[in-house]
Amino acid sequence: MNRKKHWSMMILNRMPLELVFWITALICLAVADPEVHGHEHHFTLCPLANMGFEWCPGCGIGRAITQLLHGNFRESFAHHWFGLPALLIILYRIVILIKLNKGNKVNYKEERYV
């Protein structure tokens, strides 16, 4: 019995999980509503914020990237100054993963690990 797989499952099986993660994360941030800076009521996955800590070194990077993806550069910088560099690093990583995956190899090994 040879079952044909759906084309989307075949593509996902050949894509590195990290690539799927970063693309999904950027899509989620792009479709999120930009928040007004200083608004305290927001959902977070940050373990430090969920433990009650007031300050976290990465707090606001996700909101900063959301603002950038909506073209709000000033608001992005108000959330976190590292939003733009983080977005550029993530985009660079996506490009690298796509290049490594060009041969449709499921198991690939990077020559230089970032």
PDB file of C-alpha atoms in Angstrom:
ATOM      1  CA  MET A   1       0.000   0.000   0.000  1.00  0.00           C
ATOM      2  CA  ASN A   2       1.615   3.184  -1.160  1.00  0.00           C
ATOM      3  CA  ARG A   3      -0.171   6.157   0.311  1.00  0.00           C
ATOM      4  CA  LYS A   4       0.370   9.535  -1.265  1.00  0.00           C
ATOM      5  CA  LYS A   5       1.194  12.272   1.186  1.00  0.00           C
ATOM      6  CA  HIS A   6      -0.366  15.670   0.907  1.00  0.00           C
ATOM      7  CA  TRP A   7       2.073  18.122  -0.729  1.00  0.00           C
ATOM      8  CA  SER A   8       2.065  20.454   2.295  1.00  0.00           C
ATOM      9  CA  MET A   9       3.105  17.625   4.616  1.00  0.00           C
ATOM     10  CA  MET A  10       5.898  16.655   2.236  1.00  0.00           C
ATOM     11  CA  ILE A  11       7.204  20.229   2.273  1.00  0.00           C
ATOM     12  CA  LEU A  12       6.983  20.492   6.072  1.00  0.00           C
ATOM     13  CA  ASN A  13       8.768  17.157   6.495  1.00  0.00           C
ATOM     14  CA  ARG A  14      11.683  18.479   4.461  1.00  0.00           C
ATOM     15  CA  MET A  15      11.942  21.860   6.192  1.00  0.00           C
ATOM     16  CA  PRO A  16      14.087  22.238   9.308  1.00  0.00           C
ATOM     17  CA  LEU A  17      11.988  22.800  12.426  1.00  0.00           C
ATOM     18  CA  GLU A  18      13.938  25.962  13.223  1.00  0.00           C
ATOM     19  CA  LEU A  19      12.974  27.465   9.855  1.00  0.00           C
ATOM     20  CA  VAL A  20       9.300  26.674  10.426  1.00  0.00           C
ATOM     21  CA  PHE A  21       9.539  28.200  13.917  1.00  0.00           C
ATOM     22  CA  TRP A  22      11.091  31.510  12.801  1.00  0.00           C
ATOM     23  CA  ILE A  23       8.745  31.976   9.848  1.00  0.00           C
ATOM     24  CA  THR A  24       5.713  31.191  12.019  1.00  0.00           C
ATOM     25  CA  ALA A  25       6.928  33.564  14.736  1.00  0.00           C
ATOM     26  CA  LEU A  26       7.380  36.443  12.282  1.00  0.00           C
ATOM     27  CA  ILE A  27       3.957  35.811  10.734  1.00  0.00           C
ATOM     28  CA  CYS A  28       2.361  35.868  14.197  1.00  0.00           C
ATOM     29  CA  LEU A  29       4.146  39.116  15.063  1.00  0.00           C
ATOM     30  CA  ALA A  30       3.177  40.641  11.703  1.00  0.00           C
ATOM     31  CA  VAL A  31      -0.543  39.952  12.167  1.00  0.00           C
ATOM     32  CA  ALA A  32      -0.613  41.016  15.836  1.00  0.00           C
ATOM     33  CA  ASP A  33      -2.081  44.384  16.709  1.00  0.00           C
ATOM     34  CA  PRO A  34       0.637  46.862  17.657  1.00  0.00           C
ATOM     35  CA  GLU A  35       0.454  47.824  21.305  1.00  0.00           C
ATOM     36  CA  VAL A  36       0.695  51.321  22.703  1.00  0.00           C
ATOM     37  CA  HIS A  37       3.954  51.735  24.636  1.00  0.00           C
ATOM     38  CA  GLY A  38       3.443  51.549  28.371  1.00  0.00           C
ATOM     39  CA  HIS A  39       0.319  49.402  28.154  1.00  0.00           C
ATOM     40  CA  GLU A  40       0.731  46.911  30.982  1.00  0.00           C
ATOM     41  CA  HIS A  41      -1.975  44.360  30.158  1.00  0.00           C
ATOM     42  CA  HIS A  42      -0.522  42.015  27.587  1.00  0.00           C
ATOM     43  CA  PHE A  43       0.059  38.284  27.230  1.00  0.00           C
ATOM     44  CA  THR A  44       3.639  37.131  27.607  1.00  0.00           C
ATOM     45  CA  LEU A  45       5.577  33.891  27.452  1.00  0.00           C
ATOM     46  CA  CYS A  46       8.469  35.464  29.360  1.00  0.00           C
ATOM     47  CA  PRO A  47       9.286  33.259  32.374  1.00  0.00           C
ATOM     48  CA  LEU A  48      10.694  36.221  34.342  1.00  0.00           C
ATOM     49  CA  ALA A  49       7.557  38.322  33.840  1.00  0.00           C
ATOM     50  CA  ASN A  50       5.370  35.349  34.729  1.00  0.00           C
ATOM     51  CA  MET A  51       7.363  34.895  37.968  1.00  0.00           C
ATOM     52  CA  GLY A  52       6.624  38.502  38.915  1.00  0.00           C
ATOM     53  CA  PHE A  53       9.917  40.194  38.052  1.00  0.00           C
ATOM     54  CA  GLU A  54       9.458  43.782  36.897  1.00  0.00           C
ATOM     55  CA  TRP A  55      12.474  43.906  34.601  1.00  0.00           C
ATOM     56  CA  CYS A  56      13.719  41.488  31.950  1.00  0.00           C
ATOM     57  CA  PRO A  57      16.554  42.189  29.472  1.00  0.00           C
ATOM     58  CA  GLY A  58      14.446  40.953  26.557  1.00  0.00           C
ATOM     59  CA  CYS A  59      11.142  42.474  27.641  1.00  0.00           C
ATOM     60  CA  GLY A  60       9.526  44.269  24.720  1.00  0.00           C
ATOM     61  CA  ILE A  61      11.516  42.762  21.844  1.00  0.00           C
ATOM     62  CA  GLY A  62       8.479  40.933  20.469  1.00  0.00           C
ATOM     63  CA  ARG A  63       6.370  44.106  20.656  1.00  0.00           C
ATOM     64  CA  ALA A  64       9.233  46.072  19.103  1.00  0.00           C
ATOM     65  CA  ILE A  65       9.352  43.641  16.161  1.00  0.00           C
ATOM     66  CA  THR A  66       5.553  43.862  15.806  1.00  0.00           C
ATOM     67  CA  GLN A  67       5.819  47.651  15.631  1.00  0.00           C
ATOM     68  CA  LEU A  68       8.599  47.384  13.032  1.00  0.00           C
ATOM     69  CA  LEU A  69       6.546  45.030  10.884  1.00  0.00           C
ATOM     70  CA  HIS A  70       3.759  47.625  10.949  1.00  0.00           C
ATOM     71  CA  GLY A  71       6.155  50.430   9.990  1.00  0.00           C
ATOM     72  CA  ASN A  72       6.136  52.131  13.399  1.00  0.00           C
ATOM     73  CA  PHE A  73       9.847  52.733  13.937  1.00  0.00           C
ATOM     74  CA  ARG A  74       9.587  55.251  16.789  1.00  0.00           C
ATOM     75  CA  GLU A  75       7.176  53.046  18.752  1.00  0.00           C
ATOM     76  CA  SER A  76       9.404  50.040  18.097  1.00  0.00           C
ATOM     77  CA  PHE A  77      12.395  51.816  19.620  1.00  0.00           C
ATOM     78  CA  ALA A  78      10.247  52.840  22.603  1.00  0.00           C
ATOM     79  CA  HIS A  79       9.438  49.180  23.329  1.00  0.00           C
ATOM     80  CA  HIS A  80      13.035  47.953  23.010  1.00  0.00           C
ATOM     81  CA  TRP A  81      16.093  49.322  21.237  1.00  0.00           C
ATOM     82  CA  PHE A  82      17.129  45.817  20.120  1.00  0.00           C
ATOM     83  CA  GLY A  83      13.963  45.212  18.031  1.00  0.00           C
ATOM     84  CA  LEU A  84      15.542  46.161  14.699  1.00  0.00           C
ATOM     85  CA  PRO A  85      18.790  44.196  15.225  1.00  0.00           C
ATOM     86  CA  ALA A  86      16.749  41.186  16.433  1.00  0.00           C
ATOM     87  CA  LEU A  87      14.537  41.311  13.332  1.00  0.00           C
ATOM     88  CA  LEU A  88      17.592  41.535  11.064  1.00  0.00           C
ATOM     89  CA  ILE A  89      19.243  38.594  12.840  1.00  0.00           C
ATOM     90  CA  ILE A  90      16.085  36.480  12.506  1.00  0.00           C
ATOM     91  CA  LEU A  91      15.718  37.351   8.817  1.00  0.00           C
ATOM     92  CA  TYR A  92      19.394  36.503   8.236  1.00  0.00           C
ATOM     93  CA  ARG A  93      18.905  33.159   9.989  1.00  0.00           C
ATOM     94  CA  ILE A  94      15.856  32.397   7.821  1.00  0.00           C
ATOM     95  CA  VAL A  95      17.900  33.098   4.670  1.00  0.00           C
ATOM     96  CA  ILE A  96      20.713  30.821   5.893  1.00  0.00           C
ATOM     97  CA  LEU A  97      18.283  28.004   6.702  1.00  0.00           C
ATOM     98  CA  ILE A  98      16.616  28.328   3.292  1.00  0.00           C
ATOM     99  CA  LYS A  99      20.008  28.170   1.554  1.00  0.00           C
ATOM    100  CA  LEU A 100      21.002  25.101   3.578  1.00  0.00           C
ATOM    101  CA  ASN A 101      17.699  23.435   2.763  1.00  0.00           C
ATOM    102  CA  LYS A 102      17.854  24.119  -0.998  1.00  0.00           C
ATOM    103  CA  GLY A 103      18.747  20.546  -1.845  1.00  0.00           C
ATOM    104  CA  ASN A 104      15.636  19.353   0.028  1.00  0.00           C
ATOM    105  CA  LYS A 105      17.820  17.455   2.456  1.00  0.00           C
ATOM    106  CA  VAL A 106      16.012  16.527   5.635  1.00  0.00           C
ATOM    107  CA  ASN A 107      19.203  16.127   7.659  1.00  0.00           C
ATOM    108  CA  TYR A 108      21.715  18.840   6.973  1.00  0.00           C
ATOM    109  CA  LYS A 109      24.803  19.845   8.851  1.00  0.00           C
ATOM    110  CA  GLU A 110      25.919  23.420   9.040  1.00  0.00           C
ATOM    111  CA  GLU A 111      29.562  24.106   8.466  1.00  0.00           C
ATOM    112  CA  ARG A 112      29.462  27.097  10.822  1.00  0.00           C
ATOM    113  CA  TYR A 113      26.917  27.034  13.579  1.00  0.00           C
ATOM    114  CA  VAL A 114      25.607  30.460  14.540  1.00  0.00           C
TER     115      VAL A 114
END
